[in-house]
Amino acid sequence: MTAPTPSAGAHPDAPDVVRSAYAQLAVTDLGAARWFWVEMLGFHVQHEDSHALHLRGTDELTHHSLVLRQGPVAALDHLAYRVRTPEDVDKAERYFSGLGCPVRRTPAGQGTHAVGDAVRVIDPLGFPIEFFHHIERGERLIQRYDLRRGAEIARLDHFNICTPDIPAAYRHYTSLGFGCSETIEGDEHELYAAWMYRKQTVHDVAFTGGAGPRLHHLGVATHESHQVLRTADILGALRKEHHIERGPGRHGVSNAFYLYLRDPDGHRVEIYTSDYYTGDPDHETYRWNVHDDRRRDFWGNAVIESWYKEASPVLDLAGTPRPVTDTLLDESAVRIGADGLG
Ligand code: 4SX
Ligand code: FE2
Ligand code: CA
């Protein structure tokens, strides 16, 4: 079986990634997290026990796209990619072992509830990443309009990660078979940011320059921009406007309509809609100059400083927060990358 999405740069031994599939976050107050993600964003509770919530959007047919588990510190537990076949899980194990990465097999029943045989790695960028194929299915909710509330989230769209070495991140994901839809580049084509995909959208993962490894945000999709605006209105009406960090606005990169929120633990989530199809085999990378004021907000609105500086720590395979480094990011990169700082 061949992948329908670009794989020109893929390493022959790399697993066939289908898409960004779910994120598992550690949260310090599960009740507060439930209010935010279920009541405000409209995620559906697929499974719940005393220490974790398994959530999915209206259009998702797999068991969950977000797991919130109670933990001592707010952090990213892991990001998970679905691979095309069970054999691709074995491939992932061999591929990351070959790169010298820490690798742990989590057979069905030993990892995340409802996920089958999987492999967890600390990837070359320092992130905890899972690759799985099997996952339980959920009941179809696509036309359960009666169950919709809040932002009416349809599905997980992407992960955005902070890393000090953007070219290294670009090379790693190119080897994994990802295509590149858009970039932000300097006058000499220095790479400041990149948006990369396996499914046929603008991205499954994007990179923000800065200390890493840290999770910058999860991007979750609604069908239309009115749902993005409605989310901001509901938070305002409840005097919960402090959860709004950036937007609403229109991105230059991706053309998506957006709103960034912070959950009760500070985890950032982007409500995202209306990007475009990238599945043609000759789809070309669109390159933005770092001096173009429309690149991050098409209307030229400045980006708030916290958006560049703050992000969630990530855990190692034993559940301990990983140290963060930013040695490769010099002052000029911070100034030029941080377009909100004037
Ligand atoms: O701010 S950017 O326009 O660069 C941007 C940020 C574009 C798409 C995204 O999903 C994002 O988080
Ligand atoms: Fe995003
Ligand atoms: Ca605010």
XYZ file of C-alpha atoms and ligand atoms in Angstrom:
356
model
C 0.000 0.000 0.000
C 1.400 3.410 -0.892
C 0.899 6.602 1.068
C -1.349 9.153 -0.636
C 0.673 12.064 0.736
C 4.205 13.229 -0.153
C 6.975 10.946 0.960
C 9.737 12.032 -1.424
C 12.184 12.695 1.386
C 11.203 9.645 3.453
C 13.881 7.311 4.750
C 13.209 3.804 3.338
C 13.048 2.340 6.876
C 10.690 5.001 8.281
C 7.170 3.973 9.387
C 4.230 5.131 7.228
C 2.556 7.834 9.338
C -1.143 8.481 8.586
C -1.729 11.547 10.736
C -1.357 13.295 14.071
C -3.859 11.245 16.104
C -3.955 12.185 19.773
C -2.183 14.041 22.550
C -1.973 13.045 26.198
C -1.620 15.941 28.641
C -0.939 15.815 32.362
C -3.224 18.284 34.148
C -3.162 19.193 37.841
C -6.954 19.550 38.334
C -9.058 17.161 36.272
C -12.311 18.918 37.226
C -11.045 22.288 36.001
C -9.677 20.679 32.830
C -13.061 19.002 32.210
C -14.819 22.394 32.446
C -12.469 23.883 29.863
C -12.164 21.059 27.311
C -15.691 19.586 27.598
C -17.943 22.517 28.582
C -16.145 25.347 26.736
C -14.614 23.527 23.758
C -17.324 20.899 23.296
C -15.142 17.789 23.262
C -17.152 14.602 23.866
C -16.286 12.338 26.785
C -15.706 8.855 25.386
C -14.273 7.311 28.536
C -13.749 8.547 32.071
C -12.222 7.117 35.227
C -10.956 8.627 38.482
C -7.650 9.814 37.003
C -8.225 10.401 33.256
C -10.640 11.690 30.620
C -10.643 10.409 27.012
C -12.098 12.981 24.612
C -12.889 13.276 20.898
C -14.388 15.748 18.459
C -17.700 15.382 16.625
C -16.125 14.071 13.381
C -13.673 11.619 14.910
C -14.414 7.905 14.615
C -11.460 6.714 16.689
C -11.760 6.452 20.476
C -9.983 9.682 21.445
C -7.896 12.558 20.150
C -7.105 13.965 23.591
C -6.354 12.266 26.897
C -6.257 14.410 30.040
C -4.716 12.612 32.973
C -4.283 13.863 36.502
C -0.612 14.470 37.321
C 1.616 16.328 39.783
C 2.834 18.821 37.138
C 1.195 20.260 34.018
C 3.085 18.784 31.069
C 2.878 16.980 27.763
C 2.842 13.220 28.459
C 3.142 12.278 24.777
C 2.033 13.072 21.230
C 0.767 10.134 19.159
C 0.841 9.463 15.424
C -1.278 6.739 13.844
C 0.639 4.517 11.403
C -0.884 2.695 8.425
C -0.390 -0.961 9.408
C 0.549 -3.004 12.496
C 3.913 -3.680 10.797
C 4.596 0.071 10.808
C 4.668 -0.081 14.639
C 7.555 -2.593 14.365
C 9.154 -0.342 11.766
C 8.950 2.631 14.130
C 10.603 0.588 16.889
C 13.502 -0.380 14.599
C 13.810 3.081 13.026
C 14.104 5.012 16.310
C 16.316 2.331 17.894
C 18.588 2.770 14.884
C 18.710 6.524 15.537
C 19.896 5.769 19.081
C 16.713 7.084 20.715
C 15.187 5.732 23.947
C 12.410 3.343 22.791
C 9.767 1.465 24.811
C 7.181 -0.991 23.495
C 3.756 -0.606 25.137
C 1.696 -3.721 24.297
C -2.116 -3.420 24.273
C -3.391 -2.999 27.824
C -0.146 -1.519 29.117
C -0.274 1.902 27.500
C -3.123 4.350 26.961
C -6.650 2.892 27.357
C -8.251 1.884 23.983
C -4.907 2.009 22.119
C -3.401 -1.294 20.938
C 0.206 -2.333 20.581
C 2.354 0.810 20.375
C 5.877 2.076 20.602
C 6.960 5.153 22.562
C 10.179 6.975 21.819
C 12.068 10.082 22.831
C 12.657 11.385 19.323
C 15.882 13.115 18.170
C 14.271 16.488 19.025
C 13.664 15.328 22.627
C 9.868 14.819 22.399
C 7.894 11.879 23.803
C 6.166 10.419 20.728
C 3.973 7.332 20.334
C 3.328 5.370 17.135
C 0.300 3.055 17.101
C -2.023 1.428 14.582
C -4.882 -0.185 16.554
C -7.355 1.991 18.443
C -10.971 1.311 19.453
C -13.700 3.016 17.404
C -16.302 5.393 18.792
C -19.974 5.747 17.886
C -20.556 8.125 14.944
C -21.423 11.612 16.265
C -21.170 13.560 12.998
C -24.882 14.388 12.845
C -25.598 14.448 16.579
C -26.250 18.207 16.425
C -28.184 17.812 19.661
C -24.943 16.997 21.519
C -22.930 19.994 20.281
C -21.818 22.737 22.626
C -19.190 25.435 23.099
C -16.648 25.544 20.270
C -18.173 22.390 18.701
C -14.709 20.939 18.056
C -14.760 18.608 15.047
C -11.309 16.996 15.292
C -7.664 17.301 16.264
C -5.794 19.102 13.500
C -2.120 19.514 14.513
C 0.672 19.655 17.057
C 2.963 22.711 17.372
C 6.273 22.123 19.130
C 9.025 24.449 20.382
C 12.548 23.502 19.423
C 15.762 25.567 19.180
C 16.966 23.957 15.918
C 14.262 24.383 13.229
C 16.391 22.953 10.346
C 17.016 19.787 12.431
C 13.257 19.441 13.064
C 12.591 19.931 9.337
C 15.138 17.210 8.446
C 13.773 14.760 11.022
C 10.166 15.069 9.830
C 11.224 14.996 6.159
C 12.896 11.623 6.861
C 9.597 10.465 8.404
C 7.910 11.205 5.048
C 6.245 14.520 5.901
C 5.681 17.139 3.178
C 6.190 20.850 3.844
C 3.274 23.160 3.036
C 4.637 26.524 4.252
C 7.724 28.090 5.808
C 8.880 31.386 7.315
C 12.373 32.240 6.042
C 14.969 34.999 6.339
C 16.424 36.948 3.404
C 19.100 34.234 2.951
C 16.411 31.509 3.300
C 17.326 30.738 6.928
C 14.475 28.602 8.231
C 12.531 30.209 11.122
C 9.421 28.025 11.085
C 7.909 25.166 9.023
C 4.488 23.506 8.660
C 4.629 19.798 7.747
C 1.963 17.220 6.919
C 1.064 13.607 6.235
C -2.730 13.983 6.031
C -3.929 16.260 3.226
C -4.100 19.544 5.169
C -1.564 22.312 5.832
C -0.036 20.413 8.742
C 0.144 17.646 11.282
C 3.087 19.301 13.016
C 4.715 22.739 12.999
C 7.807 24.133 14.702
C 8.119 27.324 16.742
C 11.663 28.542 17.458
C 12.548 28.642 21.139
C 13.732 26.639 24.106
C 12.803 22.986 23.703
C 11.566 20.373 23.877
C 8.279 22.054 24.841
C 4.712 21.764 23.511
C 3.646 25.101 22.008
C 0.007 24.174 21.316
C -2.544 21.659 20.123
C -4.546 22.806 17.083
C -8.183 21.637 17.099
C -10.528 22.201 14.164
C -14.038 23.594 13.914
C -16.047 23.607 10.677
C -16.569 27.356 10.412
C -15.273 30.689 11.701
C -18.521 31.454 13.539
C -17.680 28.661 15.983
C -14.335 30.334 16.691
C -16.046 33.677 17.382
C -18.716 32.005 19.506
C -16.019 30.470 21.728
C -14.568 33.927 22.479
C -18.066 35.320 23.136
C -18.916 32.538 25.596
C -15.677 33.056 27.532
C -16.348 36.797 27.666
C -19.918 36.293 28.867
C -18.702 34.028 31.705
C -15.954 36.517 32.776
C -13.423 33.881 31.695
C -11.766 36.166 29.129
C -8.356 35.583 30.775
C -8.310 32.208 28.961
C -8.065 34.120 25.640
C -4.431 34.728 24.644
C -4.300 35.683 20.942
C -6.919 36.365 18.280
C -9.465 35.833 16.863
C -7.686 36.478 13.594
C -6.716 35.185 10.164
C -3.284 33.569 9.816
C -1.084 34.423 6.834
C 0.559 31.004 7.025
C -2.187 28.371 6.410
C -4.942 30.965 5.798
C -6.724 29.499 8.843
C -9.065 31.534 11.027
C -7.806 31.170 14.609
C -8.109 31.789 18.350
C -5.514 30.760 20.965
C -6.695 29.878 24.456
C -4.877 28.745 27.603
C -6.442 25.935 29.643
C -6.571 26.087 33.482
C -3.008 24.628 33.624
C -1.647 26.995 30.945
C -1.620 24.402 28.141
C -2.245 26.331 24.912
C -4.897 25.264 22.393
C -5.676 26.833 19.037
C -9.230 26.780 17.700
C -8.531 26.517 13.962
C -10.630 26.450 10.803
C -10.566 26.849 7.013
C -7.089 25.857 5.888
C -6.674 24.155 2.499
C -6.049 20.863 0.652
C -2.416 19.807 0.111
C -2.772 16.259 -1.251
C -1.629 16.665 -4.856
C 1.714 14.938 -5.490
C 3.272 18.145 -6.887
C 2.054 20.390 -4.064
C 4.689 23.103 -3.583
C 5.958 24.716 -0.398
C 4.757 28.326 0.033
C 7.536 30.502 1.532
C 6.904 33.603 3.667
C 9.606 36.201 4.288
C 10.159 36.812 7.997
C 9.738 40.575 7.404
C 6.235 40.208 5.922
C 3.903 41.557 8.633
C 0.998 39.457 7.326
C 2.711 36.101 7.868
C 1.397 35.286 11.357
C -1.674 37.515 11.218
C -2.968 38.392 7.755
C -4.408 41.659 9.072
C -0.999 42.699 10.467
C -1.982 42.497 14.131
C 1.018 42.065 16.435
C 1.585 38.736 18.182
C 1.484 38.933 21.997
C 4.850 38.238 23.704
C 3.570 35.312 25.830
C 2.729 33.431 22.616
C 6.432 33.336 21.697
C 7.799 32.758 25.181
C 5.479 30.379 27.054
C 4.963 26.659 26.404
C 4.350 23.375 28.238
C 7.204 21.150 29.495
C 7.364 17.566 28.208
C 7.834 14.302 30.146
C 10.331 11.519 29.486
C 9.282 7.857 29.138
C 9.359 7.470 32.954
C 7.084 10.505 33.491
C 9.759 12.959 34.670
C 9.919 16.482 33.152
C 12.698 16.739 30.573
C 15.307 19.516 30.761
C 14.948 22.329 28.223
C 17.756 23.748 26.083
C 17.959 26.738 23.769
C 21.680 26.937 23.004
C 21.165 27.257 19.244
C 18.838 30.237 19.426
C 20.813 33.485 19.337
C 19.472 36.919 20.185
C 18.906 37.990 16.565
C 16.799 34.875 15.960
C 14.656 35.737 18.974
C 14.227 39.334 17.772
C 13.437 38.474 14.176
C 11.259 35.487 15.029
C 9.270 37.334 17.657
C 7.292 39.625 15.378
C 5.047 40.701 18.232
C 7.941 42.288 20.118
C 8.365 45.285 17.828
O 1.039 32.428 13.411
S 1.131 31.699 12.103
O 0.369 32.414 11.040
O 2.524 31.529 11.716
C 0.382 30.142 12.298
C 0.349 29.617 13.560
C -0.237 29.502 11.224
C -0.897 28.302 11.440
C -0.939 27.761 12.715
O -1.604 26.610 13.010
C -0.308 28.407 13.769
O -0.402 27.863 14.999
Fe -1.389 26.072 15.061
Ca -5.999 38.210 27.416
